[in-house]
């Protein structure tokens, strides 16, 4: 199970491309069936507090979340552009590869200028399933005490 | 014609360095003579609408554009800082390599704080000319309905 | 002394991780004992003006700086998130490898939204010490005429 840095960078590039193009069903394909996906404010993550802004305990939960996004049309249309960089490989433990990568997400509402939406870090545990990299755990830690009221889409 | 990810990342790093340092003449050297360079709002790109904010149909057009920038001194002085990341290689077609990369550009006017200027994606078709990578097509898609009134410099 | 692009990207990823987590003592470990660390506005760097916003002439100076940060508690708590990308290798000279990389830093104050804090470029000269990469010189050039009044932490 030799996973190189380049392979990881490709993984993250594909990941953000799926999200930015709102291919949310494809996005769920980046996870294992028994995945854990959470978005947590940095202070909570640092203190070990359990409160999450988004919390999905399996791929089924992720699909439910996607369905909710698709069905709900009350949001003002917007583009989110995610950039990920500075991948760090922490090492293997129990067949899972621990990886860190940082992100910046930019939001553009119709007729408004682009602004910083959220920045932070992905803390991931990656499994190899049938030769492909899949997220078994993804903890998205964002640098804010504020819970953005527009955190509709995954990061 | 084996082009690796690292070679592409070097290409984009050199590309943004030329632009940020306002070496616009060098910038035209990244293109083939018969290039197509366009900057298009994302909605237009998604809908296939032809309207572009910047449109150059050859390296000669690019050089004209550079000349216009050099001759026009009515703009308030500013720095643009471009970052590119998450390169994705889509594959070869007709001797051209299709590549995607995302960008964030930051603008700093004199005596003002830095702000987000534009974010989006480069959709490129790259040729190998005398062993060097050159852009045959570069479509810069930016996430905004607004046309920035300060889109003077290329992206 | 063959240093690859991937090795450099790992170096910068570790560098920003140490700073963002406020492991400032670890941060000094990225430098040689006789290092030169400076943060300079872009205009000063371009004109060769000597004025720096931060200036440390050895690892001892860096440690003094860290001590000052640790002892001073008058700053409003904030998170800084640094992203680095587009590494460019300029080449070796006198056992030092000249490297450029660009950065964007985002600041999040408690109960405020994240904003762009600073963008610019690292202009580095890297030594190999006992087989590890260490900064002999790091010149951080930021795109602003304004000196941010909150430039407390290193970049």
Coordinates of C-alpha atoms in Angstrom, one line a residue:
Chain A
X1 CA 0.0 0.0 0.0
X2 CA 2.4 2.6 -1.2
X3 CA 0.5 5.9 -1.8
X4 CA 2.6 8.7 -3.2
X5 CA 2.2 12.4 -2.7
X6 CA 1.2 12.9 -6.4
X7 CA -1.6 10.4 -6.0
X8 CA -2.9 12.3 -3.0
X9 CA -2.8 15.6 -4.8
X10 CA -4.8 14.1 -7.7
X11 CA -7.3 12.8 -5.2
X12 CA -7.8 16.3 -3.7
X13 CA -7.9 17.9 -7.1
X14 CA -10.7 15.6 -8.2
X15 CA -12.5 16.0 -4.8
X16 CA -12.7 19.8 -5.1
X17 CA -13.6 19.6 -8.8
X18 CA -16.6 17.4 -8.0
X19 CA -17.8 19.8 -5.2
X20 CA -17.3 23.0 -7.1
X21 CA -19.3 21.7 -10.1
X22 CA -22.0 20.6 -7.6
X23 CA -21.6 17.0 -8.7
X24 CA -22.6 16.0 -5.1
X25 CA -23.6 12.4 -6.0
X26 CA -20.1 11.9 -7.4
X27 CA -18.7 13.6 -4.2
X28 CA -20.2 10.8 -2.1
X29 CA -18.1 8.3 -4.2
X30 CA -15.0 9.6 -2.6
X31 CA -16.0 8.0 0.7
X32 CA -16.1 4.5 2.0
X33 CA -19.5 3.1 2.9
X34 CA -18.8 3.2 6.6
X35 CA -17.3 6.7 6.5
X36 CA -17.4 9.5 9.1
X37 CA -17.7 13.0 7.7
X38 CA -17.7 16.0 10.0
X39 CA -17.3 19.8 9.7
X40 CA -16.2 21.3 13.0
X41 CA -15.1 24.8 14.2
X42 CA -11.4 24.9 15.1
X43 CA -12.0 25.7 18.7
X44 CA -14.2 22.7 19.1
X45 CA -11.7 20.4 17.4
X46 CA -8.8 21.7 19.5
X47 CA -10.8 21.2 22.8
X48 CA -12.2 17.9 21.7
X49 CA -15.8 19.2 21.9
X50 CA -18.3 17.0 20.0
X51 CA -20.4 19.7 18.4
X52 CA -20.3 19.6 14.6
X53 CA -21.9 21.9 12.0
X54 CA -22.3 18.9 9.7
X55 CA -22.1 15.3 10.8
X56 CA -22.6 12.2 8.6
X57 CA -21.9 8.7 9.9
X58 CA -22.0 6.7 6.6
X59 CA -22.3 7.1 2.9
X60 CA -26.0 6.8 3.3
X61 CA -26.0 9.9 5.5
X62 CA -24.0 11.8 2.8
X63 CA -26.5 10.8 0.2
X64 CA -29.3 12.0 2.4
X65 CA -27.5 15.3 2.8
X66 CA -27.1 15.6 -1.0
X67 CA -30.9 14.9 -1.4
X68 CA -31.6 17.7 1.1
X69 CA -29.4 20.1 -0.9
X70 CA -31.1 19.1 -4.2
X71 CA -34.7 19.5 -2.8
X72 CA -34.2 22.7 -1.0
X73 CA -34.3 25.7 -3.3
X74 CA -34.5 28.5 -0.8
X75 CA -30.8 29.4 -1.0
X76 CA -29.6 32.3 -3.1
X77 CA -27.6 31.0 -6.0
X78 CA -23.9 31.1 -5.4
X79 CA -20.6 29.6 -6.6
X80 CA -18.2 28.1 -4.1
X81 CA -14.6 27.7 -5.3
X82 CA -12.4 25.4 -3.2
X83 CA -8.6 25.3 -3.3
X84 CA -6.6 22.7 -1.4
X85 CA -2.9 22.7 -0.9
X86 CA 0.0 21.8 1.3
X87 CA -0.8 18.1 1.6
X88 CA 1.0 16.4 4.5
X89 CA 1.3 12.6 4.9
X90 CA 1.4 11.7 8.6
X91 CA 1.6 7.9 8.1
X92 CA -0.3 4.6 8.2
X93 CA -2.2 3.3 11.2
X94 CA -4.5 0.2 11.0
X95 CA -4.7 0.2 7.2
X96 CA -5.6 3.9 7.2
X97 CA -3.4 6.7 5.9
X98 CA -3.5 9.8 8.0
X99 CA -3.3 12.9 5.8
X100 CA -3.6 16.7 6.4
X101 CA -4.4 19.3 3.7
X102 CA -5.5 22.9 4.0
X103 CA -8.3 24.6 2.1
X104 CA -9.6 28.0 1.3
X105 CA -13.1 28.3 0.0
X106 CA -14.4 31.4 -1.8
X107 CA -18.0 32.4 -2.3
X108 CA -19.5 34.4 -5.1
X109 CA -23.2 35.4 -4.9
X110 CA -24.9 36.6 -8.0
X111 CA -24.2 40.3 -8.6
X112 CA -21.7 40.4 -5.7
X113 CA -18.0 40.3 -5.5
X114 CA -16.1 37.1 -4.5
X115 CA -15.2 36.9 -0.9
X116 CA -13.5 34.5 1.5
X117 CA -16.0 32.0 2.7
X118 CA -14.0 29.6 4.9
X119 CA -10.5 28.5 5.5
X120 CA -9.2 25.5 7.4
X121 CA -7.8 22.0 7.3
X122 CA -8.9 18.6 6.2
X123 CA -7.9 15.9 8.7
X124 CA -8.4 12.7 6.8
X125 CA -8.0 8.9 7.2
X126 CA -7.8 7.3 3.8
X127 CA -8.5 3.7 3.0
X128 CA -7.5 1.8 -0.2
X129 CA -10.6 0.1 -1.5
X130 CA -10.2 -2.0 -4.7
X131 CA -7.0 -0.1 -5.4
X132 CA -8.6 3.3 -5.1
X133 CA -8.3 5.9 -2.4
X134 CA -11.4 6.5 -0.3
X135 CA -12.0 8.7 2.7
X136 CA -12.9 6.6 5.8
X137 CA -12.8 9.7 7.9
X138 CA -12.8 13.3 6.9
X139 CA -12.8 16.0 9.6
X140 CA -13.0 19.5 8.1
X141 CA -11.9 22.0 10.7
X142 CA -12.7 25.6 9.9
X143 CA -11.0 28.7 11.4
X144 CA -13.9 30.5 12.9
X145 CA -16.0 30.8 16.0
X146 CA -18.9 31.9 13.8
X147 CA -21.0 29.2 12.2
X148 CA -21.5 30.5 8.7
X149 CA -25.2 30.7 8.1
X150 CA -24.6 29.7 4.5
X151 CA -22.8 26.5 5.1
X152 CA -25.1 24.5 2.9
X153 CA -22.7 22.7 0.7
X154 CA -20.0 20.3 1.9
X155 CA -16.3 21.3 2.0
Chain B
X1 CA 4.8 12.9 -25.4
X2 CA 4.8 12.0 -21.8
X3 CA 4.0 15.1 -19.7
X4 CA 4.1 14.6 -15.9
X5 CA 2.2 16.4 -13.2
X6 CA 5.4 18.0 -11.9
X7 CA 6.2 19.5 -15.2
X8 CA 2.7 21.0 -15.4
X9 CA 3.0 22.4 -11.9
X10 CA 6.3 24.1 -12.9
X11 CA 4.6 25.5 -16.0
X12 CA 1.8 27.1 -13.9
X13 CA 4.3 28.4 -11.3
X14 CA 6.3 30.1 -14.1
X15 CA 3.1 31.4 -15.7
X16 CA 1.9 33.2 -12.6
X17 CA 5.3 34.5 -11.8
X18 CA 5.6 36.2 -15.2
X19 CA 2.1 37.8 -14.8
X20 CA 2.6 38.9 -11.1
X21 CA 5.9 40.6 -12.0
X22 CA 4.2 42.3 -15.0
X23 CA 6.6 40.6 -17.4
X24 CA 3.7 40.6 -19.9
X25 CA 5.9 40.1 -23.0
X26 CA 7.3 37.0 -21.4
X27 CA 3.8 35.9 -20.6
X28 CA 3.0 35.8 -24.4
X29 CA 5.8 33.3 -24.7
X30 CA 3.7 30.7 -22.9
X31 CA 1.4 30.5 -25.9
X32 CA 1.6 29.0 -29.4
X33 CA 1.5 31.4 -32.3
X34 CA -2.0 30.3 -33.2
X35 CA -3.4 30.3 -29.6
X36 CA -6.8 31.2 -28.4
X37 CA -7.0 33.0 -25.1
X38 CA -10.3 34.0 -23.5
X39 CA -11.6 35.2 -20.1
X40 CA -15.2 34.3 -19.6
X41 CA -17.7 34.5 -16.7
X42 CA -18.7 31.1 -15.4
X43 CA -22.3 31.4 -16.3
X44 CA -21.4 32.1 -19.9
X45 CA -19.0 29.2 -20.0
X46 CA -21.6 26.8 -18.6
X47 CA -24.3 27.9 -21.0
X48 CA -21.9 28.0 -24.0
X49 CA -22.5 31.8 -24.5
X50 CA -19.8 33.4 -26.6
X51 CA -19.3 36.6 -24.7
X52 CA -15.8 37.1 -23.3
X53 CA -14.3 39.7 -21.2
X54 CA -11.0 39.3 -22.9
X55 CA -10.6 37.5 -26.3
X56 CA -7.3 37.0 -28.2
X57 CA -7.1 34.8 -31.3
X58 CA -3.4 34.6 -31.7
X59 CA -0.1 35.5 -30.1
X60 CA -0.2 38.7 -32.1
X61 CA -3.5 39.6 -30.3
X62 CA -1.8 38.9 -27.0
X63 CA 1.1 41.2 -27.9
X64 CA -1.4 43.9 -28.9
X65 CA -3.1 43.5 -25.5
X66 CA 0.2 43.9 -23.8
X67 CA 1.0 47.0 -25.8
X68 CA -2.4 48.5 -24.7
X69 CA -1.6 47.8 -21.1
X70 CA 1.9 49.4 -21.4
X71 CA 0.5 52.5 -23.1
X72 CA -2.4 53.1 -20.8
X73 CA -1.5 54.8 -17.6
X74 CA -4.9 55.7 -16.3
X75 CA -5.2 52.7 -13.9
X76 CA -4.5 53.2 -10.2
X77 CA -1.3 51.3 -9.4
X78 CA -2.0 47.9 -7.9
X79 CA -0.4 44.5 -7.3
X80 CA -2.2 41.3 -8.5
X81 CA -1.0 38.1 -6.8
X82 CA -2.1 34.9 -8.5
X83 CA -2.1 31.4 -7.0
X84 CA -2.8 28.3 -9.0
X85 CA -3.4 24.8 -7.6
X86 CA -5.2 21.5 -8.0
X87 CA -4.0 20.7 -11.4
X88 CA -6.0 18.0 -13.1
X89 CA -4.9 16.2 -16.3
X90 CA -7.8 15.2 -18.4
X91 CA -5.9 13.5 -21.2
X92 CA -4.6 13.9 -24.8
X93 CA -6.7 14.6 -27.8
X94 CA -5.3 15.5 -31.2
X95 CA -1.8 16.2 -29.9
X96 CA -3.2 18.6 -27.3
X97 CA -3.2 17.8 -23.5
X98 CA -6.4 18.9 -21.8
X99 CA -5.6 20.3 -18.3
X100 CA -7.6 22.0 -15.6
X101 CA -6.2 24.2 -12.8
X102 CA -7.9 26.5 -10.4
X103 CA -6.7 30.0 -9.5
X104 CA -7.3 32.7 -6.9
X105 CA -6.1 36.2 -7.6
X106 CA -5.7 38.9 -5.0
X107 CA -5.6 42.6 -5.6
X108 CA -3.7 45.2 -3.5
X109 CA -4.2 48.9 -4.3
X110 CA -1.8 51.4 -2.9
X111 CA -2.8 52.3 0.7
X112 CA -5.5 49.7 0.7
X113 CA -5.7 46.2 2.2
X114 CA -5.4 43.1 0.0
X115 CA -8.7 41.7 -1.2
X116 CA -9.9 38.8 -3.3
X117 CA -10.0 39.9 -6.9
X118 CA -11.1 36.8 -8.8
X119 CA -11.3 33.1 -8.4
X120 CA -12.0 30.4 -11.0
X121 CA -10.5 27.8 -13.3
X122 CA -8.1 27.6 -16.2
X123 CA -9.3 25.2 -18.9
X124 CA -6.3 24.6 -21.1
X125 CA -5.2 22.7 -24.1
X126 CA -1.5 22.4 -24.1
X127 CA 0.8 21.6 -27.1
X128 CA 4.4 20.5 -27.1
X129 CA 6.4 22.8 -29.3
X130 CA 10.1 22.0 -29.7
X131 CA 10.0 20.1 -26.5
X132 CA 8.4 22.8 -24.5
X133 CA 4.8 23.1 -23.2
X134 CA 2.8 25.9 -24.8
X135 CA -0.9 26.9 -24.4
X136 CA -2.8 26.4 -27.6
X137 CA -6.0 27.3 -25.8
X138 CA -6.5 28.9 -22.5
X139 CA -10.1 29.5 -21.3
X140 CA -10.1 31.4 -17.9
X141 CA -13.5 30.9 -16.3
X142 CA -14.2 33.3 -13.4
X143 CA -16.9 32.8 -10.7
X144 CA -18.9 35.9 -11.0
X145 CA -21.8 37.5 -12.8
X146 CA -20.1 40.8 -12.3
X147 CA -17.5 41.9 -14.8
X148 CA -14.7 43.4 -12.7
X149 CA -14.1 46.9 -13.9
X150 CA -10.5 46.5 -13.1
X151 CA -9.8 43.5 -15.2
X152 CA -6.9 45.1 -17.0
X153 CA -4.3 42.5 -16.6
X154 CA -4.5 38.9 -17.9
X155 CA -5.1 36.0 -15.6
Chain C
X1 CA 22.7 17.6 -3.2
X2 CA 19.7 16.7 -5.4
X3 CA 16.6 18.3 -3.9
X4 CA 13.4 17.5 -5.7
X5 CA 10.2 19.5 -6.1
X6 CA 8.3 17.1 -3.9
X7 CA 10.8 17.4 -1.0
X8 CA 10.4 21.2 -1.2
X9 CA 6.6 21.0 -1.2
X10 CA 6.8 18.8 1.9
X11 CA 9.1 21.4 3.5
X12 CA 6.7 24.3 2.9
X13 CA 3.7 22.2 4.0
X14 CA 5.4 21.4 7.3
X15 CA 6.5 25.0 7.7
X16 CA 3.0 26.5 7.4
X17 CA 1.6 23.7 9.7
X18 CA 4.0 24.7 12.4
X19 CA 3.1 28.4 12.1
X20 CA -0.6 27.9 11.9
X21 CA -0.7 25.7 15.0
X22 CA 1.5 28.4 16.8
X23 CA 4.3 25.9 17.3
X24 CA 6.7 28.8 17.0
X25 CA 9.6 27.1 18.8
X26 CA 9.3 24.3 16.2
X27 CA 9.2 27.0 13.5
X28 CA 12.7 28.2 14.4
X29 CA 13.9 24.7 13.7
X30 CA 13.3 25.3 10.0
X31 CA 16.2 27.8 10.0
X32 CA 20.0 27.5 10.1
X33 CA 21.8 29.0 13.1
X34 CA 23.2 31.8 11.0
X35 CA 19.9 32.5 9.2
X36 CA 18.5 35.8 8.0
X37 CA 14.7 36.2 8.2
X38 CA 13.0 39.3 7.0
X39 CA 9.5 40.5 6.1
X40 CA 9.5 43.4 3.7
X41 CA 6.8 45.3 1.7
X42 CA 7.0 44.6 -2.0
X43 CA 7.8 48.1 -3.0
X44 CA 10.8 48.2 -0.6
X45 CA 12.0 44.8 -2.0
X46 CA 11.7 46.0 -5.6
X47 CA 13.6 49.2 -4.9
X48 CA 16.2 47.5 -2.7
X49 CA 15.2 49.6 0.3
X50 CA 16.4 48.2 3.6
X51 CA 13.3 48.8 5.8
X52 CA 11.8 45.6 7.1
X53 CA 8.7 44.9 9.2
X54 CA 10.4 42.0 10.8
X55 CA 14.2 41.4 10.8
X56 CA 16.0 38.6 12.5
X57 CA 19.7 37.9 11.9
X58 CA 20.1 34.5 13.5
X59 CA 18.2 31.7 15.0
X60 CA 18.7 33.4 18.4
X61 CA 16.8 36.5 17.1
X62 CA 14.0 34.2 16.0
X63 CA 13.8 32.7 19.4
X64 CA 13.7 36.1 21.0
X65 CA 10.9 37.0 18.7
X66 CA 9.0 33.9 19.7
X67 CA 9.6 34.7 23.4
X68 CA 8.1 38.2 22.8
X69 CA 5.0 36.7 21.2
X70 CA 4.6 34.2 24.1
X71 CA 5.0 36.9 26.7
X72 CA 2.7 39.5 25.1
X73 CA -0.9 38.9 25.7
X74 CA -2.4 42.2 24.5
X75 CA -3.4 40.8 21.1
X76 CA -7.0 39.9 20.3
X77 CA -7.1 36.1 19.8
X78 CA -7.0 35.2 16.2
X79 CA -6.3 32.3 13.8
X80 CA -3.9 32.8 10.9
X81 CA -4.2 30.2 8.1
X82 CA -1.3 30.2 5.6
X83 CA -1.3 28.5 2.2
X84 CA 1.8 28.2 0.0
X85 CA 1.9 27.1 -3.6
X86 CA 3.6 27.4 -6.9
X87 CA 7.1 26.5 -5.7
X88 CA 9.8 27.5 -8.3
X89 CA 13.4 26.2 -8.1
X90 CA 15.8 28.8 -9.4
X91 CA 19.0 26.8 -8.8
X92 CA 22.0 26.3 -6.7
X93 CA 24.6 29.0 -5.8
X94 CA 27.3 28.5 -3.2
X95 CA 25.7 25.5 -1.7
X96 CA 22.4 27.3 -1.3
X97 CA 19.3 26.5 -3.3
X98 CA 17.3 29.5 -4.4
X99 CA 13.6 28.9 -4.3
X100 CA 10.5 31.0 -4.7
X101 CA 7.0 30.2 -3.4
X102 CA 3.9 32.3 -3.0
X103 CA 1.7 32.5 0.0
X104 CA -1.8 33.7 1.0
X105 CA -2.5 34.2 4.7
X106 CA -6.1 34.5 6.1
X107 CA -7.0 35.9 9.4
X108 CA -10.0 35.0 11.6
X109 CA -10.7 37.0 14.7
X110 CA -13.0 35.7 17.3
X111 CA -16.6 36.4 16.3
X112 CA -15.6 37.8 12.9
X113 CA -15.5 36.4 9.4
X114 CA -12.3 35.2 7.8
X115 CA -10.5 37.8 5.7
X116 CA -7.4 38.0 3.6
X117 CA -4.6 39.0 5.8
X118 CA -1.6 39.1 3.5
X119 CA -0.4 37.7 0.2
X120 CA 3.1 37.7 -1.3
X121 CA 6.1 35.6 -2.0
X122 CA 8.8 33.8 -0.1
X123 CA 12.3 34.3 -1.6
X124 CA 14.4 31.6 0.0
X125 CA 17.9 30.3 0.1
X126 CA 18.0 26.8 1.4
X127 CA 20.9 24.9 2.9
X128 CA 21.3 21.2 3.4
X129 CA 22.3 20.6 7.1
X130 CA 22.9 17.0 8.2
X131 CA 20.7 15.9 5.3
X132 CA 17.8 18.2 6.1
X133 CA 16.6 21.3 4.4
X134 CA 17.0 24.5 6.4
X135 CA 16.4 28.1 5.5
X136 CA 19.6 30.1 5.4
X137 CA 17.7 33.1 4.1
X138 CA 14.0 33.8 4.0
X139 CA 12.7 37.0 2.6
X140 CA 9.0 37.3 2.8
X141 CA 7.7 40.0 0.4
X142 CA 4.1 41.1 0.9
X143 CA 1.9 42.9 -1.6
X144 CA 1.1 46.1 0.3
X145 CA 2.2 49.6 1.0
X146 CA 0.3 49.3 4.3
X147 CA 2.1 47.7 7.2
X148 CA -0.5 45.5 8.8
X149 CA -0.8 46.7 12.4
X150 CA -1.5 43.1 13.3
X151 CA 1.7 41.6 11.9
X152 CA 2.5 39.9 15.2
X153 CA 3.2 36.4 14.0
X154 CA 5.7 35.3 11.4
X155 CA 4.8 34.4 7.9

